[in-house]
């Protein structure tokens, strides 16, 4: 989305209106535009923030700006910085005319429009509108107008070529920032909404969906994030940090997955966690989702751990008894009493490799097979205690409410939620309570990599 906005402004004569409530990120957005446009004369005119305060609030400006310090800039992205609070309206008018008459490719940011016309009468406002909005094509100038209150913008919405709306709301008590493309004349807009963050005083739009080249055409063995002493990594340093740095051995983790999240995204996240555990010699038992067979799970995971590791250290439950036998396939009978014994035997066999085993169970699949009321038989409680005592890693994935989910929730040490919000994957902790994070899930290294960005 941001690249499209830059392409729009690189076309001379475009006028972009940026609107949103106080604190929504309009100034940061405008500064990010200037920072990203190369080989363009840039002017930032502010009626809201003094130049000295801009440098305090946006430390990264100091690396390139020299207009306040007198130093020679390495890459001056603000060629001119004006404080509209200290100039008269006719001065602003003359500055705009001078810029247009120079015939130099330029981008002018007016932040804000209300401040620029604060001390003008109707005639002065119309003159300024004419100066900013007319004959831009010939002058090679594009303009970004920041509006503090869209209700007072008058006819600007009809006169400009593009409109961007920034907003903020809450998701389970956590801040969400959204950007909407209301209008971008002459450009096809495939994605009209997205989530962004102002982390580190930078405007960053989150990736829209899973960035996966085809079907991961060049898979590679996953390079694990090392397990700390007495703890486990989930395979993502961002997720580890979100949960306090690492997951102590013997922990129980519940991940609630919203129906808006695709099975491919969840499988990719789980494969990252599984492969990180397996590639550090850890045994793993998987109860897969109903969306994938044991063959599909094994095939996708083998790309990151290899078939030798699958045969040696992985057991995947399968309820279709007609499939060909595999060393890694754990065929179940859909009878809970028998299946608990089969599972317990396989679990004990894997203990010969390492007592620190991983259980990855899809709760919805278990409920689908055994029913909502059958999953409280004697033996499950003892099995759960054994899993904690042997200091493994126990992960449950759930998309619907059930007694089994509630049972798991009553004993968990960590509780996460994953959702799709405005086209972007987000994650946050319920236990412990964490801020909202945007998820960048990609295969740039040939295996699933998950990076997080806090929404601030």
CSV table of C-alpha atoms in Angstrom, one decimal:
chain,number,residue,atom,x,y,z
A,1,UNK,CA,0.0,0.0,0.0
A,2,UNK,CA,2.8,2.4,0.9
A,3,UNK,CA,4.6,1.8,-2.4
A,4,UNK,CA,1.4,2.6,-4.2
A,5,UNK,CA,1.1,5.9,-2.4
A,6,UNK,CA,4.7,6.8,-3.3
A,7,UNK,CA,4.0,5.9,-6.9
A,8,UNK,CA,0.9,8.1,-6.8
A,9,UNK,CA,2.9,11.1,-5.5
A,10,UNK,CA,5.8,10.6,-8.0
A,11,UNK,CA,3.3,11.6,-10.7
A,12,UNK,CA,3.5,15.4,-10.9
A,13,UNK,CA,0.4,17.3,-10.0
A,14,UNK,CA,-1.1,14.9,-7.6
A,15,UNK,CA,-2.7,16.2,-4.4
A,16,UNK,CA,-3.1,13.7,-1.5
A,17,UNK,CA,-5.4,14.5,1.5
A,18,UNK,CA,-4.5,12.8,4.8
A,19,UNK,CA,-7.1,12.8,7.5
A,20,UNK,CA,-7.7,11.2,10.8
A,21,UNK,CA,-8.4,11.9,14.5
A,22,UNK,CA,-5.7,13.4,16.8
A,23,UNK,CA,-2.9,10.9,17.6
A,24,UNK,CA,-3.7,8.7,14.6
A,25,UNK,CA,-0.2,9.2,13.0
A,26,UNK,CA,-0.8,11.8,10.3
A,27,UNK,CA,2.5,13.7,10.9
A,28,UNK,CA,4.5,10.5,11.1
A,29,UNK,CA,2.9,9.3,7.9
A,30,UNK,CA,3.7,12.6,6.1
A,31,UNK,CA,7.3,12.5,7.3
A,32,UNK,CA,7.7,8.9,6.2
A,33,UNK,CA,6.5,9.9,2.7
A,34,UNK,CA,9.2,12.5,2.5
A,35,UNK,CA,11.8,10.1,3.8
A,36,UNK,CA,10.9,7.6,1.1
A,37,UNK,CA,10.8,9.9,-1.9
A,38,UNK,CA,14.2,10.1,-3.6
A,39,UNK,CA,15.5,12.6,-6.2
A,40,UNK,CA,12.7,15.0,-5.2
A,41,UNK,CA,12.8,18.5,-3.7
A,42,UNK,CA,10.9,18.2,-0.4
A,43,UNK,CA,9.3,20.9,1.7
A,44,UNK,CA,7.6,20.3,5.0
A,45,UNK,CA,5.5,23.1,6.3
A,46,UNK,CA,4.1,22.6,9.8
A,47,UNK,CA,1.6,24.6,11.8
A,48,UNK,CA,1.4,22.0,14.6
A,49,UNK,CA,4.9,21.0,15.5
A,50,UNK,CA,7.9,23.2,15.9
A,51,UNK,CA,11.0,22.1,14.0
A,52,UNK,CA,13.0,21.6,17.2
A,53,UNK,CA,10.2,19.3,18.6
A,54,UNK,CA,10.1,17.4,15.4
A,55,UNK,CA,13.7,16.4,15.9
A,56,UNK,CA,12.9,15.3,19.5
A,57,UNK,CA,9.8,13.3,18.6
A,58,UNK,CA,11.3,11.7,15.5
A,59,UNK,CA,15.0,10.9,16.4
A,60,UNK,CA,15.6,9.3,13.0
A,61,UNK,CA,15.3,12.8,11.3
A,62,UNK,CA,18.6,13.8,13.0
A,63,UNK,CA,20.5,11.4,10.8
A,64,UNK,CA,19.7,13.3,7.6
A,65,UNK,CA,18.4,16.8,8.3
A,66,UNK,CA,20.7,19.7,8.5
A,67,UNK,CA,18.4,22.7,8.2
A,68,UNK,CA,18.3,23.3,12.0
A,69,UNK,CA,21.9,22.3,12.9
A,70,UNK,CA,23.8,23.7,10.0
A,71,UNK,CA,25.6,20.4,9.4
A,72,UNK,CA,26.1,19.0,5.9
A,73,UNK,CA,23.4,16.3,5.4
A,74,UNK,CA,24.4,12.9,4.1
A,75,UNK,CA,20.9,12.5,2.5
A,76,UNK,CA,18.8,15.5,3.0
A,77,UNK,CA,15.3,14.4,2.7
A,78,UNK,CA,13.8,17.7,4.0
A,79,UNK,CA,15.2,20.3,1.8
A,80,UNK,CA,13.1,23.0,3.4
A,81,UNK,CA,11.5,23.0,6.8
A,82,UNK,CA,9.0,25.8,7.6
A,83,UNK,CA,7.2,26.7,10.8
A,84,UNK,CA,3.8,28.0,9.6
A,85,UNK,CA,3.0,29.3,13.1
A,86,UNK,CA,5.4,32.1,12.6
A,87,UNK,CA,4.6,33.3,9.1
A,88,UNK,CA,1.8,35.3,7.6
A,89,UNK,CA,-0.7,33.7,5.1
A,90,UNK,CA,0.7,35.8,2.2
A,91,UNK,CA,4.2,34.4,3.0
A,92,UNK,CA,2.8,30.9,2.6
A,93,UNK,CA,1.2,31.9,-0.6
A,94,UNK,CA,4.4,33.3,-2.0
A,95,UNK,CA,6.4,30.2,-0.9
A,96,UNK,CA,4.0,28.0,-2.8
A,97,UNK,CA,4.2,30.2,-5.9
A,98,UNK,CA,8.0,30.2,-5.8
A,99,UNK,CA,8.0,26.4,-5.6
A,100,UNK,CA,5.7,26.1,-8.6
A,101,UNK,CA,7.5,28.6,-10.7
A,102,UNK,CA,10.8,26.8,-10.1
A,103,UNK,CA,9.6,23.9,-12.4
A,104,UNK,CA,11.5,21.5,-10.2
A,105,UNK,CA,10.1,18.1,-9.2
A,106,UNK,CA,9.0,18.6,-5.7
A,107,UNK,CA,6.6,17.4,-2.9
A,108,UNK,CA,5.1,19.9,-0.5
A,109,UNK,CA,3.6,18.7,2.8
A,110,UNK,CA,1.2,21.2,4.5
A,111,UNK,CA,0.7,20.0,8.1
A,112,UNK,CA,-2.0,21.1,8.7
A,113,UNK,CA,-4.4,22.8,6.4
A,114,UNK,CA,-6.4,24.4,9.2
A,115,UNK,CA,-3.2,25.9,10.6
A,116,UNK,CA,-2.2,27.3,7.2
A,117,UNK,CA,-5.5,29.1,6.8
A,118,UNK,CA,-6.1,29.9,10.5
A,119,UNK,CA,-5.4,33.7,10.1
A,120,UNK,CA,-7.0,34.1,6.6
A,121,UNK,CA,-10.3,35.4,5.5
A,122,UNK,CA,-12.4,33.7,2.8
A,123,UNK,CA,-10.5,35.5,0.0
A,124,UNK,CA,-7.1,34.5,1.5
A,125,UNK,CA,-8.3,30.9,1.8
A,126,UNK,CA,-9.4,30.8,-1.8
A,127,UNK,CA,-6.1,32.3,-2.9
A,128,UNK,CA,-4.2,29.7,-1.0
A,129,UNK,CA,-6.3,26.9,-2.4
A,130,UNK,CA,-5.7,28.2,-5.9
A,131,UNK,CA,-1.9,28.4,-5.2
A,132,UNK,CA,-1.7,24.9,-3.9
A,133,UNK,CA,-4.2,23.1,-6.1
A,134,UNK,CA,-4.0,24.7,-9.6
A,135,UNK,CA,-1.5,24.1,-12.4
A,136,UNK,CA,0.4,21.4,-10.5
A,137,UNK,CA,1.0,19.3,-13.6
A,138,UNK,CA,3.0,22.0,-15.3
A,139,UNK,CA,4.9,22.9,-12.2
A,140,UNK,CA,5.9,19.2,-11.4
A,141,UNK,CA,4.7,19.6,-7.8
A,142,UNK,CA,2.8,17.1,-5.8
A,143,UNK,CA,1.1,18.1,-2.5
A,144,UNK,CA,0.3,16.3,0.7
A,145,UNK,CA,-2.3,18.1,2.8
A,146,UNK,CA,-2.8,17.0,6.4
A,147,UNK,CA,-6.3,17.8,7.8
A,148,UNK,CA,-6.9,17.9,11.5
A,149,UNK,CA,-10.6,17.7,11.3
A,150,UNK,CA,-12.2,16.4,8.1
A,151,UNK,CA,-15.5,18.1,8.9
A,152,UNK,CA,-13.8,21.5,8.5
A,153,UNK,CA,-12.0,20.6,5.3
A,154,UNK,CA,-14.7,22.1,3.1
A,155,UNK,CA,-14.6,21.1,-0.5
A,156,UNK,CA,-11.0,19.8,-0.3
A,157,UNK,CA,-12.3,16.2,-0.6
A,158,UNK,CA,-13.7,16.9,-4.0
A,159,UNK,CA,-10.7,18.9,-5.2
A,160,UNK,CA,-7.9,16.5,-4.3
A,161,UNK,CA,-6.8,13.4,-6.3
A,162,UNK,CA,-6.3,11.0,-3.3
A,163,UNK,CA,-7.7,10.6,0.2
A,164,UNK,CA,-6.0,8.6,2.9
A,165,UNK,CA,-7.7,8.0,6.3
A,166,UNK,CA,-5.8,7.0,9.4
A,167,UNK,CA,-7.6,5.8,12.4
A,168,UNK,CA,-7.2,3.9,15.7
A,169,UNK,CA,-9.4,1.6,17.6
A,170,UNK,CA,-9.2,-1.3,20.1
A,171,UNK,CA,-9.1,-5.1,19.9
A,172,UNK,CA,-9.6,-6.7,23.3
A,173,UNK,CA,-8.2,-3.6,25.0
A,174,UNK,CA,-5.2,-3.3,22.7
A,175,UNK,CA,-4.6,-0.4,20.3
A,176,UNK,CA,-5.1,-1.1,16.5
A,177,UNK,CA,-4.0,1.5,13.9
A,178,UNK,CA,-5.6,1.3,10.5
A,179,UNK,CA,-5.0,3.0,7.1
A,180,UNK,CA,-7.7,3.2,4.5
A,181,UNK,CA,-7.4,4.3,0.8
A,182,UNK,CA,-10.6,6.1,0.2
A,183,UNK,CA,-9.6,7.5,-3.2
A,184,UNK,CA,-6.5,7.3,-5.4
A,185,UNK,CA,-7.5,8.7,-8.8
A,186,UNK,CA,-6.1,6.9,-11.8
A,187,UNK,CA,-4.7,4.0,-9.8
A,188,UNK,CA,-6.0,0.5,-9.2
A,189,UNK,CA,-6.2,-0.2,-5.5
A,190,UNK,CA,-6.1,-3.9,-4.8
A,191,UNK,CA,-5.9,-3.5,-1.0
A,192,UNK,CA,-8.0,-0.7,0.5
A,193,UNK,CA,-7.3,-1.2,4.2
A,194,UNK,CA,-4.4,-2.3,6.3
A,195,UNK,CA,-2.8,-2.1,9.8
A,196,UNK,CA,0.2,0.0,10.6
A,197,UNK,CA,2.5,0.7,13.5
A,198,UNK,CA,4.3,3.8,14.7
A,199,UNK,CA,7.0,1.8,16.4
A,200,UNK,CA,10.3,3.7,16.8
A,201,UNK,CA,8.6,6.8,15.4
A,202,UNK,CA,8.4,5.2,11.9
A,203,UNK,CA,5.2,4.6,9.9
A,204,UNK,CA,5.2,1.0,8.9
A,205,UNK,CA,2.3,-0.8,7.2
A,206,UNK,CA,2.1,-4.5,8.1
A,207,UNK,CA,2.3,-7.2,5.4
A,208,UNK,CA,-1.0,-8.1,4.0
A,209,UNK,CA,-1.4,-11.8,4.4
A,210,UNK,CA,1.2,-14.6,4.0
A,211,UNK,CA,4.2,-13.6,1.8
A,212,UNK,CA,4.8,-17.0,0.4
A,213,UNK,CA,6.6,-17.4,-3.0
A,214,UNK,CA,4.3,-20.0,-4.7
A,215,UNK,CA,4.3,-23.1,-2.5
A,216,UNK,CA,7.7,-22.4,-1.0
A,217,UNK,CA,9.5,-23.4,-4.2
A,218,UNK,CA,13.0,-23.6,-2.5
A,219,UNK,CA,12.5,-25.1,0.9
A,220,UNK,CA,15.6,-25.5,3.2
A,221,UNK,CA,16.2,-27.1,6.6
A,222,UNK,CA,15.2,-24.8,9.3
A,223,UNK,CA,18.0,-23.2,11.3
A,224,UNK,CA,16.7,-23.4,14.8
A,225,UNK,CA,16.7,-20.6,17.4
A,226,UNK,CA,18.7,-22.3,20.2
A,227,UNK,CA,16.8,-23.4,23.3
A,228,UNK,CA,18.0,-21.6,26.5
A,229,UNK,CA,19.0,-23.7,29.5
A,230,UNK,CA,15.9,-25.2,31.1
A,231,UNK,CA,13.6,-23.7,28.5
A,232,UNK,CA,12.4,-23.8,24.9
A,233,UNK,CA,12.3,-21.4,22.0
A,234,UNK,CA,9.2,-21.3,19.8
A,235,UNK,CA,11.4,-20.8,16.7
A,236,UNK,CA,10.7,-17.0,16.6
A,237,UNK,CA,12.8,-14.6,18.7
A,238,UNK,CA,9.9,-12.1,18.5
A,239,UNK,CA,7.4,-14.6,19.9
A,240,UNK,CA,9.9,-15.6,22.6
A,241,UNK,CA,10.4,-12.0,23.6
A,242,UNK,CA,6.7,-11.4,23.7
A,243,UNK,CA,6.3,-14.2,26.2
A,244,UNK,CA,9.2,-13.1,28.4
A,245,UNK,CA,12.2,-14.5,26.5
A,246,UNK,CA,11.6,-18.2,26.4
A,247,UNK,CA,9.2,-21.0,27.4
A,248,UNK,CA,10.2,-22.9,30.6
A,249,UNK,CA,10.2,-26.7,30.3
A,250,UNK,CA,7.0,-28.3,31.3
A,251,UNK,CA,4.9,-25.4,30.1
A,252,UNK,CA,1.4,-25.6,28.6
A,253,UNK,CA,0.4,-23.2,25.8
A,254,UNK,CA,-3.0,-22.6,24.3
A,255,UNK,CA,-3.4,-20.8,21.0
A,256,UNK,CA,-6.8,-19.6,20.1
A,257,UNK,CA,-7.1,-19.2,16.3
A,258,UNK,CA,-9.8,-17.1,14.8
A,259,UNK,CA,-11.8,-18.4,11.8
A,260,UNK,CA,-10.4,-15.6,9.7
A,261,UNK,CA,-6.9,-17.1,9.8
A,262,UNK,CA,-6.2,-19.5,7.0
A,263,UNK,CA,-5.1,-23.1,7.6
A,264,UNK,CA,-1.9,-22.4,5.6
A,265,UNK,CA,-0.9,-19.7,7.9
A,266,UNK,CA,-1.4,-21.8,11.0
A,267,UNK,CA,0.4,-24.8,9.5
A,268,UNK,CA,3.3,-22.6,8.6
A,269,UNK,CA,3.5,-21.2,12.2
A,270,UNK,CA,3.2,-24.7,13.7
A,271,UNK,CA,5.9,-26.1,11.3
A,272,UNK,CA,8.2,-23.3,12.5
A,273,UNK,CA,7.6,-24.3,16.1
A,274,UNK,CA,7.8,-28.1,15.3
A,275,UNK,CA,10.9,-27.8,13.2
A,276,UNK,CA,12.7,-25.6,15.7
A,277,UNK,CA,12.0,-28.3,18.4
A,278,UNK,CA,12.8,-31.3,16.2
A,279,UNK,CA,16.0,-29.9,14.7
A,280,UNK,CA,17.4,-29.7,18.3
A,281,UNK,CA,16.9,-33.5,18.7
A,282,UNK,CA,13.5,-33.1,20.4
A,283,UNK,CA,10.7,-35.8,19.8
A,284,UNK,CA,7.3,-34.6,18.8
A,285,UNK,CA,3.8,-36.0,18.7
A,286,UNK,CA,1.3,-34.2,16.4
A,287,UNK,CA,-2.5,-34.4,16.4
A,288,UNK,CA,-3.2,-32.5,13.1
A,289,UNK,CA,-6.1,-30.4,12.2
A,290,UNK,CA,-9.0,-31.8,10.2
A,291,UNK,CA,-7.9,-29.7,7.3
A,292,UNK,CA,-4.8,-31.8,6.7
A,293,UNK,CA,-4.1,-35.5,6.6
A,294,UNK,CA,-1.1,-37.1,8.3
A,295,UNK,CA,0.6,-37.4,4.9
A,296,UNK,CA,0.2,-33.7,4.2
A,297,UNK,CA,1.6,-32.8,7.6
A,298,UNK,CA,4.6,-35.1,7.3
A,299,UNK,CA,5.3,-33.9,3.7
A,300,UNK,CA,5.2,-30.2,4.7
A,301,UNK,CA,7.3,-30.7,7.8
A,302,UNK,CA,9.9,-32.9,6.1
A,303,UNK,CA,11.0,-30.0,4.0
A,304,UNK,CA,12.4,-28.3,7.1
A,305,UNK,CA,13.6,-31.3,9.2
A,306,UNK,CA,14.2,-34.1,6.7
A,307,UNK,CA,12.6,-37.6,6.5
A,308,UNK,CA,15.2,-39.2,8.7
A,309,UNK,CA,14.1,-36.9,11.6
A,310,UNK,CA,10.5,-37.5,10.8
A,311,UNK,CA,10.9,-41.3,11.1
A,312,UNK,CA,13.1,-41.1,14.2
A,313,UNK,CA,11.5,-38.3,16.3
A,314,UNK,CA,8.0,-37.6,15.0
A,315,UNK,CA,4.7,-39.4,15.4
A,316,UNK,CA,1.6,-38.1,13.7
A,317,UNK,CA,-1.9,-39.3,14.6
A,318,UNK,CA,-4.1,-40.7,11.8
A,319,UNK,CA,-7.7,-41.8,12.1
A,320,UNK,CA,-7.9,-43.3,8.5
A,321,UNK,CA,-6.9,-46.9,9.1
A,322,UNK,CA,-6.7,-47.6,5.3
A,323,UNK,CA,-3.5,-45.6,4.8
A,324,UNK,CA,-0.2,-47.4,4.3
A,325,UNK,CA,1.8,-48.0,7.4
A,326,UNK,CA,4.6,-45.6,8.1
A,327,UNK,CA,7.1,-45.5,11.0
A,328,UNK,CA,5.9,-42.0,11.8
A,329,UNK,CA,2.2,-42.6,11.4
A,330,UNK,CA,0.3,-43.4,14.6
A,331,UNK,CA,-2.9,-45.1,13.5
A,332,UNK,CA,-5.8,-44.6,15.9
A,333,UNK,CA,-9.1,-46.5,16.2
A,334,UNK,CA,-11.3,-43.5,17.2
A,335,UNK,CA,-12.0,-45.3,20.5
A,336,UNK,CA,-10.8,-43.1,23.3
A,337,UNK,CA,-9.8,-45.8,25.8
A,338,UNK,CA,-7.8,-47.7,23.1
A,339,UNK,CA,-6.3,-44.6,21.6
A,340,UNK,CA,-5.1,-43.3,25.0
A,341,UNK,CA,-3.1,-46.5,25.4
A,342,UNK,CA,-1.7,-46.3,21.9
A,343,UNK,CA,-0.7,-42.7,22.4
A,344,UNK,CA,0.8,-43.4,25.8
A,345,UNK,CA,2.9,-46.2,24.4
A,346,UNK,CA,4.2,-44.0,21.6
A,347,UNK,CA,4.9,-41.2,24.1
A,348,UNK,CA,6.9,-43.5,26.3
A,349,UNK,CA,8.9,-44.8,23.3
A,350,UNK,CA,9.9,-41.3,22.3
A,351,UNK,CA,11.1,-40.8,25.9
A,352,UNK,CA,14.0,-43.1,25.0
A,353,UNK,CA,15.3,-40.4,22.7
A,354,UNK,CA,14.7,-37.5,25.1
A,355,UNK,CA,12.4,-37.0,28.1
A,356,UNK,CA,11.7,-33.5,26.9
A,357,UNK,CA,9.1,-34.2,24.3
A,358,UNK,CA,6.6,-31.9,22.4
A,359,UNK,CA,2.9,-32.4,22.1
A,360,UNK,CA,1.1,-30.5,19.4
A,361,UNK,CA,-2.6,-31.2,19.6
A,362,UNK,CA,-5.4,-29.7,17.6
A,363,UNK,CA,-8.3,-29.6,20.1
A,364,UNK,CA,-11.0,-29.3,17.5
A,365,UNK,CA,-9.8,-32.5,15.8
A,366,UNK,CA,-9.9,-34.4,19.1
A,367,UNK,CA,-13.4,-33.1,19.8
A,368,UNK,CA,-14.5,-34.0,16.3
A,369,UNK,CA,-13.3,-37.6,16.7
A,370,UNK,CA,-14.2,-38.4,20.3
A,371,UNK,CA,-17.2,-36.1,20.9
A,372,UNK,CA,-17.5,-33.1,23.3
A,373,UNK,CA,-18.4,-35.2,26.4
A,374,UNK,CA,-15.9,-38.1,26.1
A,375,UNK,CA,-12.7,-36.3,26.7
A,376,UNK,CA,-12.7,-36.4,30.5
A,377,UNK,CA,-12.0,-40.1,31.1
A,378,UNK,CA,-9.6,-41.3,33.8
A,379,UNK,CA,-6.1,-41.4,32.3
A,380,UNK,CA,-6.1,-38.0,30.5
A,381,UNK,CA,-5.5,-36.2,33.8
A,382,UNK,CA,-2.6,-38.5,34.7
A,383,UNK,CA,-1.2,-38.1,31.1
A,384,UNK,CA,-1.3,-34.4,31.4
A,385,UNK,CA,0.6,-34.5,34.7
A,386,UNK,CA,3.2,-36.8,33.2
A,387,UNK,CA,3.7,-34.3,30.3
A,388,UNK,CA,4.4,-31.5,32.8
A,389,UNK,CA,6.6,-33.6,35.0
A,390,UNK,CA,8.8,-34.7,32.1
A,391,UNK,CA,9.4,-31.0,31.3
A,392,UNK,CA,8.2,-31.1,27.7
A,393,UNK,CA,6.5,-28.5,25.5
A,394,UNK,CA,2.7,-28.8,25.3
A,395,UNK,CA,0.8,-26.8,22.7
A,396,UNK,CA,-2.9,-26.9,22.0
A,397,UNK,CA,-4.6,-25.2,19.0
A,398,UNK,CA,-8.3,-24.4,19.2
A,399,UNK,CA,-10.8,-22.5,17.0
A,400,UNK,CA,-14.0,-23.3,18.8
A,401,UNK,CA,-15.2,-23.6,22.4
A,402,UNK,CA,-15.3,-27.1,24.0
A,403,UNK,CA,-14.8,-28.8,27.3
A,404,UNK,CA,-11.3,-30.0,26.2
A,405,UNK,CA,-10.3,-26.4,25.4
A,406,UNK,CA,-11.6,-25.3,28.8
A,407,UNK,CA,-9.7,-28.1,30.5
A,408,UNK,CA,-6.6,-27.1,28.7
A,409,UNK,CA,-7.2,-23.4,29.5
A,410,UNK,CA,-7.5,-24.2,33.2
A,411,UNK,CA,-3.9,-25.5,33.4
A,412,UNK,CA,-2.1,-23.3,30.8
A,413,UNK,CA,0.9,-21.2,31.5
A,414,UNK,CA,0.5,-19.2,28.3
A,415,UNK,CA,-2.6,-18.2,26.3
A,416,UNK,CA,-2.2,-16.6,22.8
A,417,UNK,CA,-4.7,-15.4,20.3
A,418,UNK,CA,-4.1,-15.1,16.5
A,419,UNK,CA,-6.5,-13.2,14.3
A,420,UNK,CA,-6.7,-11.6,10.9
A,421,UNK,CA,-7.4,-7.9,11.2
A,422,UNK,CA,-8.0,-5.8,8.0
A,423,UNK,CA,-6.0,-8.3,6.0
A,424,UNK,CA,-3.0,-8.6,8.3
A,425,UNK,CA,-2.1,-11.3,10.7
A,426,UNK,CA,-2.0,-10.2,14.4
A,427,UNK,CA,-1.1,-12.0,17.6
A,428,UNK,CA,-1.3,-11.1,21.3
A,429,UNK,CA,-1.0,-12.7,24.7
A,430,UNK,CA,-4.0,-13.1,27.1
A,431,UNK,CA,-1.7,-14.8,29.6
A,432,UNK,CA,0.5,-13.0,30.1
A,433,UNK,CA,-1.2,-9.9,28.9
A,434,UNK,CA,0.8,-8.4,26.0
A,435,UNK,CA,0.3,-5.6,23.5
A,436,UNK,CA,-1.0,-6.3,20.0
A,437,UNK,CA,1.7,-7.4,17.5
A,438,UNK,CA,1.6,-7.5,13.7
A,439,UNK,CA,2.9,-10.8,12.2
A,440,UNK,CA,5.3,-10.9,9.2
A,441,UNK,CA,5.3,-14.6,8.2
A,442,UNK,CA,7.5,-15.3,5.3
A,443,UNK,CA,9.8,-17.9,3.6
A,444,UNK,CA,12.6,-15.6,2.6
A,445,UNK,CA,15.2,-18.1,4.1
A,446,UNK,CA,13.5,-21.2,2.6
A,447,UNK,CA,11.7,-22.0,5.8
A,448,UNK,CA,9.0,-20.3,7.8
A,449,UNK,CA,10.2,-17.2,9.7
A,450,UNK,CA,7.9,-15.2,11.9
A,451,UNK,CA,8.8,-11.6,12.9
A,452,UNK,CA,6.7,-9.4,15.1
A,453,UNK,CA,6.1,-5.6,15.2
A,454,UNK,CA,4.4,-4.1,18.1
A,455,UNK,CA,1.4,-1.9,17.3
A,456,UNK,CA,2.1,1.4,19.0
